[in-house]
PDB file of C-alpha atoms in Angstrom:
ATOM      1  CA  PRO A   1      25.098 -48.976 -83.552  1.00  0.00           C
ATOM      2  CA  LEU A   2      21.456 -48.386 -82.988  1.00  0.00           C
ATOM      3  CA  HIS A   3      21.689 -48.723 -79.235  1.00  0.00           C
ATOM      4  CA  VAL A   4      24.310 -46.185 -79.409  1.00  0.00           C
ATOM      5  CA  ALA A   5      22.547 -43.804 -81.486  1.00  0.00           C
ATOM      6  CA  VAL A   6      19.234 -44.210 -79.314  1.00  0.00           C
ATOM      7  CA  LEU A   7      21.314 -43.681 -76.161  1.00  0.00           C
ATOM      8  CA  ARG A   8      22.838 -40.493 -77.381  1.00  0.00           C
ATOM      9  CA  GLY A   9      19.764 -39.405 -78.658  1.00  0.00           C
ATOM     10  CA  HIS A  10      20.739 -39.035 -82.301  1.00  0.00           C
ATOM     11  CA  LEU A  11      17.283 -39.466 -84.264  1.00  0.00           C
ATOM     12  CA  GLU A  12      18.382 -39.065 -87.816  1.00  0.00           C
ATOM     13  CA  PHE A  13      21.137 -41.596 -87.453  1.00  0.00           C
ATOM     14  CA  ALA A  14      18.728 -43.959 -85.705  1.00  0.00           C
ATOM     15  CA  LYS A  15      16.165 -43.562 -88.634  1.00  0.00           C
ATOM     16  CA  ALA A  16      19.079 -44.296 -91.239  1.00  0.00           C
ATOM     17  CA  LEU A  17      19.955 -47.431 -89.283  1.00  0.00           C
ATOM     18  CA  LEU A  18      16.066 -48.525 -89.198  1.00  0.00           C
ATOM     19  CA  SER A  19      15.581 -47.625 -92.916  1.00  0.00           C
ATOM     20  CA  HIS A  20      18.273 -49.983 -93.849  1.00  0.00           C
ATOM     21  CA  ASN A  21      17.754 -52.745 -91.394  1.00  0.00           C
ATOM     22  CA  PRO A  22      14.112 -52.284 -89.429  1.00  0.00           C
ATOM     23  CA  LYS A  23      15.468 -55.585 -87.598  1.00  0.00           C
ATOM     24  CA  LEU A  24      17.701 -53.729 -85.680  1.00  0.00           C
ATOM     25  CA  ALA A  25      14.636 -52.546 -83.543  1.00  0.00           C
ATOM     26  CA  THR A  26      14.601 -55.928 -82.024  1.00  0.00           C
ATOM     27  CA  ASP A  27      18.376 -56.745 -81.395  1.00  0.00           C
ATOM     28  CA  SER A  28      19.198 -57.159 -77.721  1.00  0.00           C
ATOM     29  CA  ASP A  29      22.201 -55.633 -76.154  1.00  0.00           C
ATOM     30  CA  SER A  30      24.471 -57.571 -73.205  1.00  0.00           C
ATOM     31  CA  LEU A  31      21.708 -56.562 -70.646  1.00  0.00           C
ATOM     32  CA  GLY A  32      18.798 -58.048 -72.779  1.00  0.00           C
ATOM     33  CA  ARG A  33      17.739 -54.367 -73.667  1.00  0.00           C
ATOM     34  CA  VAL A  34      16.132 -53.981 -77.167  1.00  0.00           C
ATOM     35  CA  PRO A  35      16.611 -50.122 -78.468  1.00  0.00           C
ATOM     36  CA  LEU A  36      13.012 -49.196 -77.012  1.00  0.00           C
ATOM     37  CA  HIS A  37      14.279 -50.106 -73.424  1.00  0.00           C
ATOM     38  CA  VAL A  38      17.178 -47.424 -74.152  1.00  0.00           C
ATOM     39  CA  ALA A  39      15.147 -44.819 -75.479  1.00  0.00           C
ATOM     40  CA  SER A  40      12.255 -45.244 -72.585  1.00  0.00           C
ATOM     41  CA  ALA A  41      15.315 -44.985 -70.017  1.00  0.00           C
ATOM     42  CA  LYS A  42      16.444 -41.806 -71.683  1.00  0.00           C
ATOM     43  CA  GLY A  43      13.348 -40.268 -72.208  1.00  0.00           C
ATOM     44  CA  HIS A  44      13.937 -39.856 -76.057  1.00  0.00           C
ATOM     45  CA  VAL A  45      10.405 -39.960 -77.012  1.00  0.00           C
ATOM     46  CA  GLU A  46      10.720 -39.019 -80.821  1.00  0.00           C
ATOM     47  CA  ILE A  47      13.063 -42.087 -81.154  1.00  0.00           C
ATOM     48  CA  ALA A  48      10.478 -44.301 -79.121  1.00  0.00           C
ATOM     49  CA  ARG A  49       8.000 -43.250 -81.630  1.00  0.00           C
ATOM     50  CA  GLU A  50      10.071 -44.208 -84.623  1.00  0.00           C
ATOM     51  CA  LEU A  51      11.067 -47.180 -83.168  1.00  0.00           C
ATOM     52  CA  LEU A  52       7.424 -48.283 -82.289  1.00  0.00           C
ATOM     53  CA  ARG A  53       6.672 -47.242 -86.088  1.00  0.00           C
ATOM     54  CA  VAL A  54       9.311 -49.265 -87.552  1.00  0.00           C
ATOM     55  CA  GLY A  55       9.461 -52.054 -85.005  1.00  0.00           C
ATOM     56  CA  PRO A  56       7.301 -54.968 -84.774  1.00  0.00           C
ATOM     57  CA  SER A  57       4.375 -54.585 -82.438  1.00  0.00           C
ATOM     58  CA  ASN A  58       5.561 -56.861 -79.516  1.00  0.00           C
ATOM     59  CA  ALA A  59       8.691 -54.751 -79.423  1.00  0.00           C
ATOM     60  CA  CYS A  60       7.049 -53.037 -76.409  1.00  0.00           C
ATOM     61  CA  LEU A  61       6.737 -56.165 -74.438  1.00  0.00           C
ATOM     62  CA  ALA A  62      10.493 -57.200 -74.807  1.00  0.00           C
ATOM     63  CA  ARG A  63      11.787 -57.931 -71.470  1.00  0.00           C
ATOM     64  CA  ASP A  64      15.212 -57.386 -70.614  1.00  0.00           C
ATOM     65  CA  ARG A  65      17.274 -59.605 -68.468  1.00  0.00           C
ATOM     66  CA  ASP A  66      15.862 -58.337 -65.263  1.00  0.00           C
ATOM     67  CA  GLY A  67      12.264 -58.942 -66.889  1.00  0.00           C
ATOM     68  CA  ARG A  68      11.282 -55.398 -67.443  1.00  0.00           C
ATOM     69  CA  ILE A  69       9.440 -54.262 -70.355  1.00  0.00           C
ATOM     70  CA  PRO A  70      10.451 -50.805 -71.793  1.00  0.00           C
ATOM     71  CA  LEU A  71       7.294 -49.363 -69.951  1.00  0.00           C
ATOM     72  CA  HIS A  72       8.805 -50.598 -66.454  1.00  0.00           C
ATOM     73  CA  VAL A  73      12.162 -48.660 -67.621  1.00  0.00           C
ATOM     74  CA  ALA A  74      10.398 -45.357 -68.479  1.00  0.00           C
ATOM     75  CA  ILE A  75       8.792 -45.342 -65.031  1.00  0.00           C
ATOM     76  CA  ALA A  76      11.856 -46.272 -62.953  1.00  0.00           C
ATOM     77  CA  LYS A  77      14.041 -43.383 -64.511  1.00  0.00           C
ATOM     78  CA  GLY A  78      11.977 -40.793 -63.302  1.00  0.00           C
ATOM     79  CA  GLY A  79       8.755 -41.055 -64.965  1.00  0.00           C
ATOM     80  CA  ARG A  80       9.182 -40.476 -68.512  1.00  0.00           C
ATOM     81  CA  VAL A  81       5.774 -39.380 -68.824  1.00  0.00           C
ATOM     82  CA  GLU A  82       6.168 -38.726 -72.744  1.00  0.00           C
ATOM     83  CA  VAL A  83       7.326 -42.001 -73.222  1.00  0.00           C
ATOM     84  CA  VAL A  84       4.977 -43.789 -70.887  1.00  0.00           C
ATOM     85  CA  THR A  85       2.185 -42.139 -73.039  1.00  0.00           C
ATOM     86  CA  GLU A  86       3.546 -43.278 -76.126  1.00  0.00           C
ATOM     87  CA  LEU A  87       4.090 -46.859 -74.959  1.00  0.00           C
ATOM     88  CA  THR A  88       0.782 -47.457 -73.402  1.00  0.00           C
ATOM     89  CA  ARG A  89      -0.900 -45.899 -76.575  1.00  0.00           C
ATOM     90  CA  ALA A  90       1.069 -48.326 -78.921  1.00  0.00           C
ATOM     91  CA  CYS A  91       0.881 -51.147 -76.645  1.00  0.00           C
ATOM     92  CA  THR A  92      -2.197 -51.083 -74.329  1.00  0.00           C
ATOM     93  CA  GLU A  93      -1.414 -54.572 -72.762  1.00  0.00           C
ATOM     94  CA  SER A  94       1.987 -53.373 -71.390  1.00  0.00           C
ATOM     95  CA  SER A  95       0.035 -51.810 -68.701  1.00  0.00           C
ATOM     96  CA  ARG A  96      -1.256 -55.203 -67.437  1.00  0.00           C
ATOM     97  CA  LEU A  97       1.865 -57.238 -67.648  1.00  0.00           C
ATOM     98  CA  ARG A  98       3.670 -58.268 -64.319  1.00  0.00           C
ATOM     99  CA  LEU A  99       7.012 -58.611 -63.186  1.00  0.00           C
ATOM    100  CA  GLU A 100       8.559 -61.744 -61.964  1.00  0.00           C
ATOM    101  CA  ARG A 101       7.522 -60.701 -58.653  1.00  0.00           C
ATOM    102  CA  GLY A 102       3.885 -60.014 -59.639  1.00  0.00           C
ATOM    103  CA  GLU A 103       4.045 -56.536 -59.491  1.00  0.00           C
ATOM    104  CA  THR A 104       2.091 -54.382 -62.121  1.00  0.00           C
ATOM    105  CA  VAL A 105       2.904 -51.096 -63.749  1.00  0.00           C
ATOM    106  CA  PHE A 106       0.933 -49.563 -60.973  1.00  0.00           C
ATOM    107  CA  HIS A 107       2.956 -51.198 -58.109  1.00  0.00           C
ATOM    108  CA  PHE A 108       6.124 -50.090 -59.857  1.00  0.00           C
ATOM    109  CA  CYS A 109       4.840 -46.569 -60.331  1.00  0.00           C
ATOM    110  CA  VAL A 110       4.212 -46.383 -56.478  1.00  0.00           C
ATOM    111  CA  LYS A 111       7.369 -48.126 -55.758  1.00  0.00           C
ATOM    112  CA  GLU A 112       9.442 -45.676 -57.804  1.00  0.00           C
ATOM    113  CA  ASN A 113       7.454 -42.659 -56.454  1.00  0.00           C
ATOM    114  CA  ASN A 114       5.930 -41.643 -59.742  1.00  0.00           C
TER     115      ASN A 114
END
């Protein structure tokens, strides 16, 4: 349910779900994405903030089945600048992580023309 709430941009419903079960912030879907991946892809900055506030500090380092963290997803989906800012603020080490092919976030920005 949290992935769907995040996908649809339903902040209040997402908050309600998280207040009842904060561990939902780390549940993966069939693609290996945690809710923060979904919020990052959709540019839902308020939901991303809530997930970063409630979830464990390492949620921003969670890798999907393609090896991407939420920061990579935010960049790939059109450079979600506000979300990128929140993610790098909350998790400074995310900007130094490399994809399996050795690419950093900066390589990813150039590759995605962001």
